[in-house]
Each structure stands twice: as structure tokens, then as C-alpha cells.
Coordinates of C-alpha atoms in Angstrom, one line a residue:
M34 CA -98.4 -48.5 -137.9
S35 CA -99.1 -45.3 -140.0
A36 CA -96.7 -44.1 -142.7
V37 CA -95.8 -41.0 -140.7
Q38 CA -95.0 -43.0 -137.6
E39 CA -92.9 -45.4 -139.6
A40 CA -91.0 -42.4 -141.1
I41 CA -90.4 -41.1 -137.6
R42 CA -89.0 -44.4 -136.5
Q43 CA -86.7 -44.6 -139.5
R44 CA -85.4 -41.1 -138.8
E45 CA -84.7 -42.0 -135.2
R46 CA -82.7 -45.1 -136.3
G47 CA -80.8 -43.0 -138.9
P48 CA -77.5 -41.1 -138.8
R49 CA -79.1 -38.1 -137.2
R50 CA -80.5 -39.8 -134.2
L51 CA -80.3 -37.8 -131.0
L52 CA -79.9 -38.9 -127.4
R53 CA -83.0 -37.2 -126.1
Q54 CA -83.5 -36.7 -122.4
P55 CA -86.8 -35.9 -120.6
W56 CA -87.3 -32.2 -120.4
C57 CA -87.1 -32.3 -116.6
W58 CA -83.6 -33.9 -116.4
P59 CA -80.9 -31.4 -115.4
S60 CA -77.8 -31.0 -117.5
L61 CA -75.0 -33.3 -116.3
T62 CA -72.6 -30.4 -116.7
R63 CA -74.7 -27.6 -115.4
P64 CA -77.2 -28.2 -112.6
A65 CA -80.6 -26.8 -113.3
S66 CA -80.6 -24.8 -110.0
L67 CA -77.6 -22.9 -111.2
T68 CA -79.4 -21.7 -114.3
R69 CA -82.1 -19.9 -112.3
P70 CA -81.6 -16.1 -111.8
A71 CA -80.4 -15.1 -108.4
S72 CA -83.4 -12.8 -108.0
L73 CA -85.7 -15.7 -108.4
I74 CA -83.9 -17.8 -105.8
V75 CA -84.0 -14.9 -103.4
Y76 CA -87.7 -14.3 -104.0
V77 CA -88.6 -17.9 -103.5
L78 CA -86.6 -18.1 -100.3
A79 CA -88.3 -14.9 -99.1
V80 CA -91.8 -16.3 -99.8
L81 CA -90.9 -19.6 -98.1
A82 CA -89.4 -17.8 -95.1
S83 CA -92.5 -15.7 -94.7
D84 CA -94.7 -18.8 -94.9
L85 CA -92.7 -20.7 -92.3
A86 CA -92.6 -17.7 -90.0
L87 CA -96.4 -17.4 -90.1
I88 CA -96.8 -21.1 -89.5
G89 CA -94.5 -20.8 -86.4
W90 CA -96.5 -17.7 -85.2
E91 CA -99.9 -19.4 -85.6
L92 CA -98.7 -22.7 -84.0
A93 CA -97.9 -20.7 -80.9
D94 CA -101.1 -18.7 -81.0
T95 CA -103.7 -21.2 -82.1
P96 CA -105.0 -23.7 -79.5
P97 CA -106.1 -27.0 -81.0
R98 CA -109.9 -27.6 -81.0
A99 CA -111.5 -30.9 -81.8
A100 CA -114.1 -29.3 -84.1
D101 CA -111.4 -27.5 -86.1
L102 CA -109.3 -30.6 -86.4
L103 CA -112.3 -32.6 -87.6
L104 CA -113.3 -30.2 -90.3
F105 CA -109.7 -29.7 -91.4
G106 CA -109.2 -33.5 -91.7
A107 CA -112.5 -33.8 -93.6
L108 CA -111.6 -31.1 -96.1
L109 CA -108.1 -32.5 -96.6
A110 CA -109.6 -36.0 -97.2
A111 CA -112.0 -34.6 -99.7
A112 CA -109.1 -32.8 -101.5
V113 CA -107.1 -36.0 -101.7
I114 CA -110.1 -38.0 -102.9
C115 CA -110.6 -35.4 -105.6
I116 CA -107.0 -35.7 -106.7
E117 CA -107.1 -39.5 -106.8
A118 CA -110.4 -39.5 -108.7
M119 CA -109.0 -37.2 -111.3
R120 CA -105.9 -39.5 -111.7
R121 CA -108.2 -42.5 -112.1
L122 CA -110.1 -40.5 -114.8
G123 CA -106.9 -40.1 -116.8
Q124 CA -105.6 -36.7 -115.8
P125 CA -102.1 -36.4 -117.3
A126 CA -99.2 -35.2 -115.2
G127 CA -98.7 -31.4 -115.5
V128 CA -102.3 -30.4 -116.1
S129 CA -102.8 -27.6 -113.6
R130 CA -106.6 -26.9 -113.3
D131 CA -107.7 -29.2 -110.4
L132 CA -110.4 -27.2 -108.6
L133 CA -108.5 -27.5 -105.3
S134 CA -109.8 -24.0 -104.4
A135 CA -113.0 -25.7 -103.6
W136 CA -111.2 -27.0 -100.5
W137 CA -108.6 -24.2 -99.9
L138 CA -111.4 -21.6 -99.5
P139 CA -113.6 -23.5 -96.9
I140 CA -110.4 -24.1 -94.8
A141 CA -109.5 -20.4 -95.1
L142 CA -113.1 -19.1 -94.4
L143 CA -114.1 -21.5 -91.6
L144 CA -110.9 -22.2 -89.7
P145 CA -108.1 -20.2 -88.1
P146 CA -105.2 -19.0 -90.4
L147 CA -102.9 -21.8 -89.2
Y148 CA -105.0 -24.4 -91.1
A149 CA -104.9 -22.4 -94.3
L150 CA -101.1 -22.3 -94.0
L151 CA -100.8 -26.1 -93.4
A152 CA -103.3 -27.3 -96.0
P153 CA -101.2 -26.6 -99.1
V154 CA -98.3 -28.4 -97.6
V155 CA -100.2 -31.6 -97.0
V156 CA -102.2 -31.6 -100.2
G157 CA -99.2 -30.3 -102.2
A158 CA -97.2 -33.3 -101.1
V159 CA -99.8 -35.6 -102.6
L160 CA -99.9 -33.6 -105.8
Y161 CA -96.2 -33.5 -106.3
L162 CA -95.9 -37.3 -105.7
R163 CA -98.1 -37.5 -108.8
A164 CA -96.0 -35.1 -110.8
H165 CA -92.3 -35.8 -110.5
Q166 CA -91.3 -33.4 -113.3
I167 CA -92.0 -30.2 -111.4
P168 CA -88.8 -28.2 -110.6
V169 CA -87.8 -27.8 -107.0
Y170 CA -88.5 -24.1 -106.8
R171 CA -92.0 -24.6 -108.0
R172 CA -92.6 -27.4 -105.4
V173 CA -91.6 -24.9 -102.7
L174 CA -93.3 -21.8 -104.1
G175 CA -96.7 -23.3 -104.9
P176 CA -97.6 -24.4 -101.3
A177 CA -96.0 -21.3 -99.8
A178 CA -98.0 -18.9 -102.1
L179 CA -101.3 -20.8 -101.4
G180 CA -100.5 -20.8 -97.7
L181 CA -99.9 -17.1 -97.6
A182 CA -103.0 -16.3 -99.6
G183 CA -105.1 -18.6 -97.4
A184 CA -103.8 -17.0 -94.2
V185 CA -104.6 -13.5 -95.5
T186 CA -108.0 -14.6 -96.6
S187 CA -108.7 -16.3 -93.2
A188 CA -107.6 -13.2 -91.2
M189 CA -109.7 -10.9 -93.4
F190 CA -112.8 -13.0 -93.1
R191 CA -112.5 -13.3 -89.3
L192 CA -112.2 -9.6 -89.0
A193 CA -115.0 -8.7 -91.4
A194 CA -117.5 -11.4 -90.4
P195 CA -116.9 -12.4 -86.7
G196 CA -119.0 -15.1 -85.3
T197 CA -119.4 -17.0 -88.6
V198 CA -116.3 -19.2 -88.5
A199 CA -117.4 -21.7 -86.0
A200 CA -118.5 -24.3 -88.5
G201 CA -121.2 -26.7 -87.5
H202 CA -122.6 -24.5 -84.7
G203 CA -126.1 -23.3 -85.0
E204 CA -125.7 -19.6 -84.8
A205 CA -122.7 -19.6 -87.2
A206 CA -124.5 -21.8 -89.7
R207 CA -127.6 -19.6 -89.6
A208 CA -125.5 -16.5 -90.3
W209 CA -124.4 -18.0 -93.7
L210 CA -128.1 -18.5 -94.7
T211 CA -129.7 -15.4 -93.1
R212 CA -127.1 -12.7 -93.6
P213 CA -126.3 -11.9 -97.2
S214 CA -123.4 -9.8 -96.1
V215 CA -121.6 -12.9 -94.9
V216 CA -121.7 -14.4 -98.4
V217 CA -120.7 -11.1 -100.0
T218 CA -117.7 -10.9 -97.6
A219 CA -116.8 -14.5 -98.3
V220 CA -116.8 -13.8 -102.1
A221 CA -114.6 -10.7 -101.6
C222 CA -112.2 -12.7 -99.5
A223 CA -112.1 -15.4 -102.2
V224 CA -111.2 -12.8 -104.7
V225 CA -108.3 -11.7 -102.4
F226 CA -107.2 -15.3 -102.2
A227 CA -107.1 -15.6 -106.0
V228 CA -105.2 -12.3 -106.4
V229 CA -102.6 -12.9 -103.8
S230 CA -101.8 -16.5 -104.8
S231 CA -101.8 -15.7 -108.6
F232 CA -99.7 -12.5 -108.1
T233 CA -97.1 -14.3 -105.9
V234 CA -96.6 -17.0 -108.6
A235 CA -96.7 -14.5 -111.4
V236 CA -93.8 -12.5 -109.9
A237 CA -91.7 -15.7 -109.7
A238 CA -92.5 -16.5 -113.3
H239 CA -91.5 -13.0 -114.3
L240 CA -88.2 -13.3 -112.5
A241 CA -87.6 -16.7 -114.2
E242 CA -88.3 -15.0 -117.6
P243 CA -87.5 -11.3 -117.2
G244 CA -88.8 -10.5 -120.7
S245 CA -92.3 -11.7 -119.8
S246 CA -95.1 -9.5 -118.6
V247 CA -96.6 -10.0 -115.1
R248 CA -100.0 -8.8 -116.3
K249 CA -100.1 -11.4 -119.0
M250 CA -99.1 -14.1 -116.6
L251 CA -101.8 -13.3 -114.1
W252 CA -105.0 -14.0 -116.1
D253 CA -106.4 -14.5 -119.5
R254 CA -110.0 -15.0 -120.4
E255 CA -110.0 -18.8 -119.8
T256 CA -108.2 -18.5 -116.5
L257 CA -110.7 -15.8 -115.3
I258 CA -113.6 -18.1 -116.1
L259 CA -112.0 -21.1 -114.4
D260 CA -111.1 -19.0 -111.3
L261 CA -114.7 -17.7 -111.1
A262 CA -115.9 -21.3 -111.2
E263 CA -113.5 -22.4 -108.5
T264 CA -114.5 -19.4 -106.3
C265 CA -118.2 -20.2 -106.7
V266 CA -117.7 -23.9 -105.9
G267 CA -115.5 -23.0 -102.9
I268 CA -118.1 -20.7 -101.5
L269 CA -120.8 -23.4 -101.9
V270 CA -118.6 -25.9 -100.1
A271 CA -118.0 -23.5 -97.3
V272 CA -121.7 -22.9 -96.8
T273 CA -122.2 -26.7 -96.9
C274 CA -119.5 -27.2 -94.3
A275 CA -120.9 -24.4 -92.1
L276 CA -124.2 -26.3 -92.0
S277 CA -122.9 -29.8 -91.3
H278 CA -119.7 -31.7 -91.9
L279 CA -121.6 -34.7 -93.1
L280 CA -122.9 -32.7 -96.1
L281 CA -119.3 -32.9 -97.5
L282 CA -120.3 -36.4 -98.6
V283 CA -123.0 -34.9 -100.7
A284 CA -120.8 -32.1 -102.0
L285 CA -117.8 -34.2 -103.1
P286 CA -119.4 -36.1 -106.1
P287 CA -120.6 -32.9 -107.8
V288 CA -117.2 -31.3 -107.3
I289 CA -115.5 -34.3 -109.0
L290 CA -117.9 -34.2 -111.9
L291 CA -117.5 -30.4 -112.3
Q292 CA -113.7 -30.9 -112.2
R293 CA -113.9 -33.5 -114.9
S294 CA -115.9 -31.2 -117.0
L295 CA -113.5 -28.3 -116.6
M296 CA -110.6 -30.7 -117.3
H297 CA -112.1 -31.9 -120.6
Q298 CA -110.7 -29.0 -122.7
Q299 CA -107.2 -29.4 -121.2
L300 CA -107.2 -33.2 -121.7
T301 CA -108.2 -32.7 -125.3
A302 CA -105.5 -30.2 -125.8
A303 CA -102.9 -32.4 -124.0
A304 CA -103.7 -35.3 -126.4
R305 CA -103.1 -33.1 -129.4
T306 CA -100.2 -30.8 -128.5
D307 CA -96.5 -31.3 -127.8
A308 CA -95.8 -30.5 -124.1
K309 CA -92.6 -28.5 -124.8
T310 CA -93.7 -26.3 -127.7
G311 CA -97.5 -26.2 -127.6
L312 CA -97.6 -27.2 -131.3
L313 CA -99.4 -30.2 -132.6
N314 CA -97.7 -33.5 -131.7
A315 CA -96.8 -35.9 -134.5
A316 CA -100.0 -37.9 -134.3
A317 CA -102.3 -34.9 -134.3
W318 CA -100.3 -33.3 -137.1
Q319 CA -100.5 -36.4 -139.2
R320 CA -104.3 -36.5 -138.8
E321 CA -104.8 -32.9 -139.8
A322 CA -102.1 -33.1 -142.6
D323 CA -103.8 -36.2 -144.1
A324 CA -107.1 -34.4 -144.2
E325 CA -105.5 -31.3 -145.9
V326 CA -103.7 -33.5 -148.5
A327 CA -107.0 -35.3 -149.3
R328 CA -108.8 -32.0 -149.6
A329 CA -106.2 -30.6 -151.9
Q330 CA -106.3 -33.7 -154.1
R331 CA -110.1 -33.5 -154.4
A332 CA -110.1 -29.8 -155.2
G333 CA -106.9 -29.8 -157.3
S334 CA -105.5 -27.0 -155.2
P335 CA -101.8 -26.6 -154.5
L336 CA -100.2 -27.7 -151.3
A337 CA -96.6 -27.7 -149.9
L338 CA -94.7 -29.0 -147.0
L339 CA -91.8 -27.6 -145.1
L340 CA -89.5 -29.7 -142.9
V341 CA -87.6 -27.4 -140.5
D342 CA -84.5 -28.5 -138.5
V343 CA -82.5 -26.5 -135.9
D344 CA -78.9 -26.4 -136.9
H345 CA -76.3 -27.7 -134.4
F346 CA -79.0 -28.0 -131.7
K347 CA -76.9 -30.5 -129.7
R348 CA -74.4 -27.7 -129.1
V349 CA -77.1 -25.7 -127.4
N350 CA -77.9 -28.6 -125.1
D351 CA -74.2 -29.3 -124.4
S352 CA -73.3 -25.6 -123.8
H353 CA -76.3 -24.3 -121.9
G354 CA -78.2 -27.4 -120.7
H355 CA -81.4 -29.2 -121.8
L356 CA -83.6 -26.7 -120.0
A357 CA -82.1 -23.9 -122.2
G358 CA -82.6 -26.1 -125.2
D359 CA -86.3 -26.4 -124.4
E360 CA -86.6 -22.6 -124.1
V361 CA -85.1 -22.3 -127.6
L362 CA -87.5 -24.9 -129.0
R363 CA -90.5 -23.0 -127.4
A364 CA -89.3 -19.7 -128.8
L365 CA -88.8 -21.2 -132.3
A366 CA -92.3 -22.8 -132.1
T367 CA -93.8 -19.4 -131.2
E368 CA -92.0 -17.7 -134.1
L369 CA -93.1 -20.4 -136.6
R370 CA -96.7 -19.9 -135.6
R371 CA -96.4 -16.2 -135.8
Q372 CA -95.0 -16.3 -139.3
V373 CA -97.6 -18.5 -141.0
R374 CA -101.3 -18.4 -141.5
E375 CA -104.0 -19.7 -139.1
S376 CA -104.9 -22.3 -141.7
D377 CA -101.4 -23.7 -141.9
V378 CA -100.7 -26.9 -140.0
V379 CA -97.6 -26.6 -137.8
G380 CA -96.3 -29.5 -135.7
R381 CA -93.3 -30.8 -133.9
F382 CA -91.9 -33.8 -135.9
G383 CA -89.6 -34.9 -133.1
G384 CA -86.4 -33.7 -131.5
E385 CA -85.5 -30.4 -132.9
E386 CA -87.5 -30.8 -136.1
F387 CA -90.8 -29.0 -137.1
T388 CA -93.2 -29.6 -139.9
V389 CA -95.3 -26.9 -141.6
L390 CA -98.1 -27.9 -144.1
L391 CA -99.1 -25.0 -146.4
P392 CA -102.6 -25.5 -148.0
R393 CA -103.3 -23.5 -151.1
T394 CA -99.6 -22.7 -151.6
D395 CA -97.5 -23.6 -154.7
G396 CA -93.8 -24.1 -154.9
V397 CA -92.9 -20.4 -155.3
G398 CA -95.1 -19.4 -152.3
A399 CA -93.7 -22.2 -150.2
C400 CA -90.1 -21.1 -150.9
R401 CA -90.9 -17.5 -150.0
I402 CA -92.5 -18.6 -146.7
A403 CA -89.6 -20.9 -146.0
E404 CA -87.1 -18.1 -146.6
R405 CA -89.1 -15.8 -144.3
L406 CA -89.1 -18.5 -141.6
R407 CA -85.3 -19.0 -142.0
A408 CA -84.6 -15.3 -141.7
S409 CA -86.8 -14.8 -138.7
A410 CA -85.2 -17.8 -136.9
A411 CA -81.8 -16.3 -137.6
R412 CA -82.8 -13.0 -135.9
L413 CA -84.3 -14.8 -132.9
S414 CA -82.4 -14.4 -129.6
V415 CA -83.5 -16.4 -126.5
A416 CA -82.3 -15.1 -123.2
V417 CA -81.7 -18.0 -120.7
A418 CA -80.2 -17.1 -117.3
G419 CA -79.0 -13.8 -118.7
A420 CA -77.2 -15.4 -121.7
P421 CA -78.6 -14.8 -125.2
I422 CA -78.8 -17.9 -127.4
G423 CA -79.1 -17.6 -131.2
V424 CA -79.7 -20.5 -133.6
T425 CA -80.3 -21.0 -137.3
V426 CA -82.6 -23.4 -139.1
S427 CA -82.3 -25.4 -142.4
I428 CA -85.5 -26.0 -144.3
G429 CA -86.5 -28.6 -146.9
V430 CA -89.5 -27.9 -149.3
A431 CA -91.7 -30.4 -151.1
V432 CA -94.8 -29.7 -153.3
L433 CA -97.8 -32.0 -153.7
G434 CA -98.0 -33.4 -157.2
Q435 CA -94.5 -32.4 -158.1
H436 CA -92.5 -34.2 -155.4
G437 CA -95.1 -36.7 -154.1
R438 CA -98.8 -37.7 -154.3
D439 CA -99.4 -38.4 -150.6
L440 CA -98.2 -37.3 -147.2
F441 CA -95.5 -39.9 -146.8
A442 CA -94.0 -39.1 -150.2
L443 CA -94.0 -35.4 -149.3
L444 CA -92.2 -36.1 -146.0
A445 CA -89.6 -38.2 -147.8
A446 CA -89.0 -35.5 -150.4
A447 CA -88.8 -32.7 -147.8
D448 CA -86.4 -34.8 -145.8
E449 CA -84.1 -35.2 -148.9
A450 CA -84.2 -31.5 -149.5
L451 CA -83.4 -30.9 -145.8
Y452 CA -80.3 -33.1 -146.1
R453 CA -79.1 -31.1 -149.0
A454 CA -79.6 -27.8 -147.1
K455 CA -77.5 -29.3 -144.3
D456 CA -74.8 -30.6 -146.6
A457 CA -74.6 -27.1 -148.3
G458 CA -73.6 -25.5 -145.0
R459 CA -76.9 -25.1 -143.1
D460 CA -79.0 -22.0 -142.5
Q461 CA -80.5 -22.5 -146.0
V462 CA -83.7 -23.4 -147.9
R463 CA -83.6 -26.2 -150.4
V464 CA -86.3 -27.7 -152.7
H465 CA -86.5 -31.4 -153.5
A466 CA -84.3 -31.9 -156.5
R467 CA -86.0 -34.8 -158.2
A468 CA -89.4 -33.5 -159.4
S469 CA -91.8 -35.5 -161.5
S470 CA -91.9 -35.3 -165.2
R471 CA -94.7 -32.7 -165.0
T472 CA -92.3 -30.2 -163.2
T473 CA -91.0 -27.7 -165.8
A474 CA -87.7 -26.0 -165.8
A475 CA -89.4 -22.7 -165.5
T476 CA -91.0 -23.7 -162.2
S477 CA -87.7 -24.9 -160.8
E478 CA -86.1 -21.5 -161.8
Q479 CA -89.0 -19.6 -160.1
E480 CA -88.5 -21.6 -156.9
D481 CA -84.7 -21.0 -156.9
E482 CA -85.3 -17.3 -157.5
A483 CA -87.8 -17.2 -154.6
T484 CA -85.3 -18.7 -152.2
G485 CA -82.4 -16.5 -153.5
M486 CA -80.2 -19.6 -154.1
Y487 CA -79.9 -22.5 -156.5
P488 CA -79.7 -26.1 -155.5

């Protein structure tokens, strides 16, 4: 066991141990559903009602055909196999890029709208059995949004390219290969599918977090690239299905391999980052911090460490629920990253504690940065279910060479300083009191002056 991991275990056994609950557990005193804005609940119910109404309409208007049912079953089976293959390859719960548009699109382009409405319900049930931590409103909204998007796409394609939806029939299959307009129309409809499904979900996300921007929630550069890849794969699978259902057996392995390739970046990030805050987790932070400490020792350059703890965080969880506490942690993590340099190593130490390693920073600079972090945290207000939540932080500071010669010693020194900040009344910055013999009184006075207080 590493020194940092042992330090974490000691802290969890110590007097400040917290009874941590998984992020998905609702508060015992305030059900999670009651913390959702009323506008979000109304919106989700409206989307669900529209989806169910269209399903009922299409059930009455769509006669069952053996060929349609066969293709629908084959595509659903391929989607489920793809999901199971990714699970076997180590896909963690909560990773969202799954290339399922490779199967939604062929269903929407080659079959009547009814099947596009039903497919997300069936495959969504399989997905959500693998991810138990998804809130109920997301379980409902996801399939409904995909179903509505698929129905719109299916109706548009049938109007724009009649005679090309009878998959497996000679004339319809030749149309995909001999008429470029069919493929162009399919691409345009695929874009509509992506826009409708993404916009439906983005509106719900905006209602859940009113301060967020719908535009930013729709796409970023990485999302656009992945959506383009999904669209291209979906069109290729649709062409394959139009030629012959048996070609699905040939298309499935490449789709799984491509999905594994697209998932690699997410899997790498998931192994390094904390799920709640997006910061480095304890193991990844330790690796990077060890490398920075070794580099500073070789070069003889200064380095400092900050240990940041949220004051009275248990009160936030008790008063507002654990979901609100998670929002506070995320907001604080974003503020920490915004206030420091790209080269600084920021991680979540555990519970409500964060660590910030500051390469090329001496004691005076570290105290100034710590004071800036403390002040910015005190100004932060997190709106959860319409109620603003404010918190403060206490920060302990330790400097390499003055308070320790390795990472474990720095953590212990910063922890001692953090205890002193807590004992002094919280919302304060404190430097480790017992410096080595090389620490001069002048340096200590400079650090005290930088923080605006004396230990």
C-alpha cells in the first residue's frame, strides 16, 4: 500500500471520519424527486406523454409485417450484443458514448415510425439494468427523447425518399446504391435525429440547472466528432441492412471495435478522474504529485501543497440532501481549477477535501494562492432547487524542504495546518507550524503577512 493511500485510510479512521453515502442515494429527510424544479418535472412528463401518445397512434396505424419484425428484432439483438460486449470489455457504469445510433438510425430509416418509438424502450431497459445510479427522470426522458427523434426521422425519410424503406427487397436495395440522393437524404435525416434528441435532453438539463446554457449543453468539439462518427456508422449499417439482413453479422464486429476505440479516451479519463467533481482521483493525483515532487527535488525548485477542506459540509448534506452536497462539491472543484494554473495538480483527496500541488511555488506564493482560493470559495453561491447554498473552506499549507522532504510528509504537515485552521474558527489559511531548522523567522513572517493572519 502506498504512503498516500495509507494516509487516506488513517484519516478515514480518525475523528473527522464521515458517513459517506453513494452519490445516487436520496436524502432520508428529503426525497430526491422533491428537489427537482417543477418546470423540469412538467417538461419530462410532457415529453413522456407525447412519446406514449405517438406510440398509441402508430400501434393503431401500423399493421405488423414479418419482414419489419425480423429486421427490428435483428437490429435490437445487435444493439444488445454491442452493449454486452462493451460491458465485457470493461465499460464502467455511467460512460455515455455507446454508438447506439448505429442501431437507432437503421430502425428509423428502414422501418415505420412505430419501431423507432419502441426501440429505445427495449434497449433502454437493458442499458439501465447495467447502470442503477441513473435518476428516475433520466430513465424516462432518455428513451422518450430518442423515440421522438426516431419517429421524426422515420417520417421525414419516408416522405423524402419513398420506395427505399422496404429493406431486403431488390428495388429498395438498389435505390441505396444507385441513387446518391437517397444517401444524402438519409444523412440529412440523421442530422435531424441528432439535433432533436440532443435538444430535447439539453432543455431538460437546463431546467435542472437554470443557470446553465442550452447551447453549451448541446455540443462541444468532441461531442460533434463522436456524433459524426455515429451518424456515418448508422448510415453504413442502414445500407447494409437494406441489402441483406444477413450482412448484419458482418457489420457487428467492426461496430464493436469502433465503439471500443471511441470509448478508449473516456475509459482513460474515468480511471483518472473523480466521478463527482471531474478532478483527479486520489490514485491519479498521487502519481502526478510524486512525479512533481521528484522533479522539484532534482531541480532544486520550490514546491508547495495545499489541503482544502469544506467547513461544516455535513450541515449541507443534512439540510439540503446529498445531491445538493454533490452540486456544492462540483462547483468548488470548478472554482479551484479556475483559480490555479494549468500546471498545478488538483485532486479530490476524499469526502469534502481537495489537494492542490503547486510546482515552482514558494511559501509566500502558496499562501497568496491559498488566500485567493479561500476568498473565492466564500463568494461562491450554488443554486440547488432554487435555494442558494454558500460554504467556506479551511486550508492547510506545507512547503517542500521546509515542512517535509517527500509527498507523505507534505500531506501530514498540511493536515496539521488544516487542523489548526479548523481549531481557529474555520474559513482560514494556516501554514504548518513546525518548520525545519532551515526555515528562518523572516520566511515565517512573510508567510503570515501573505495570508493576512498569524498562526
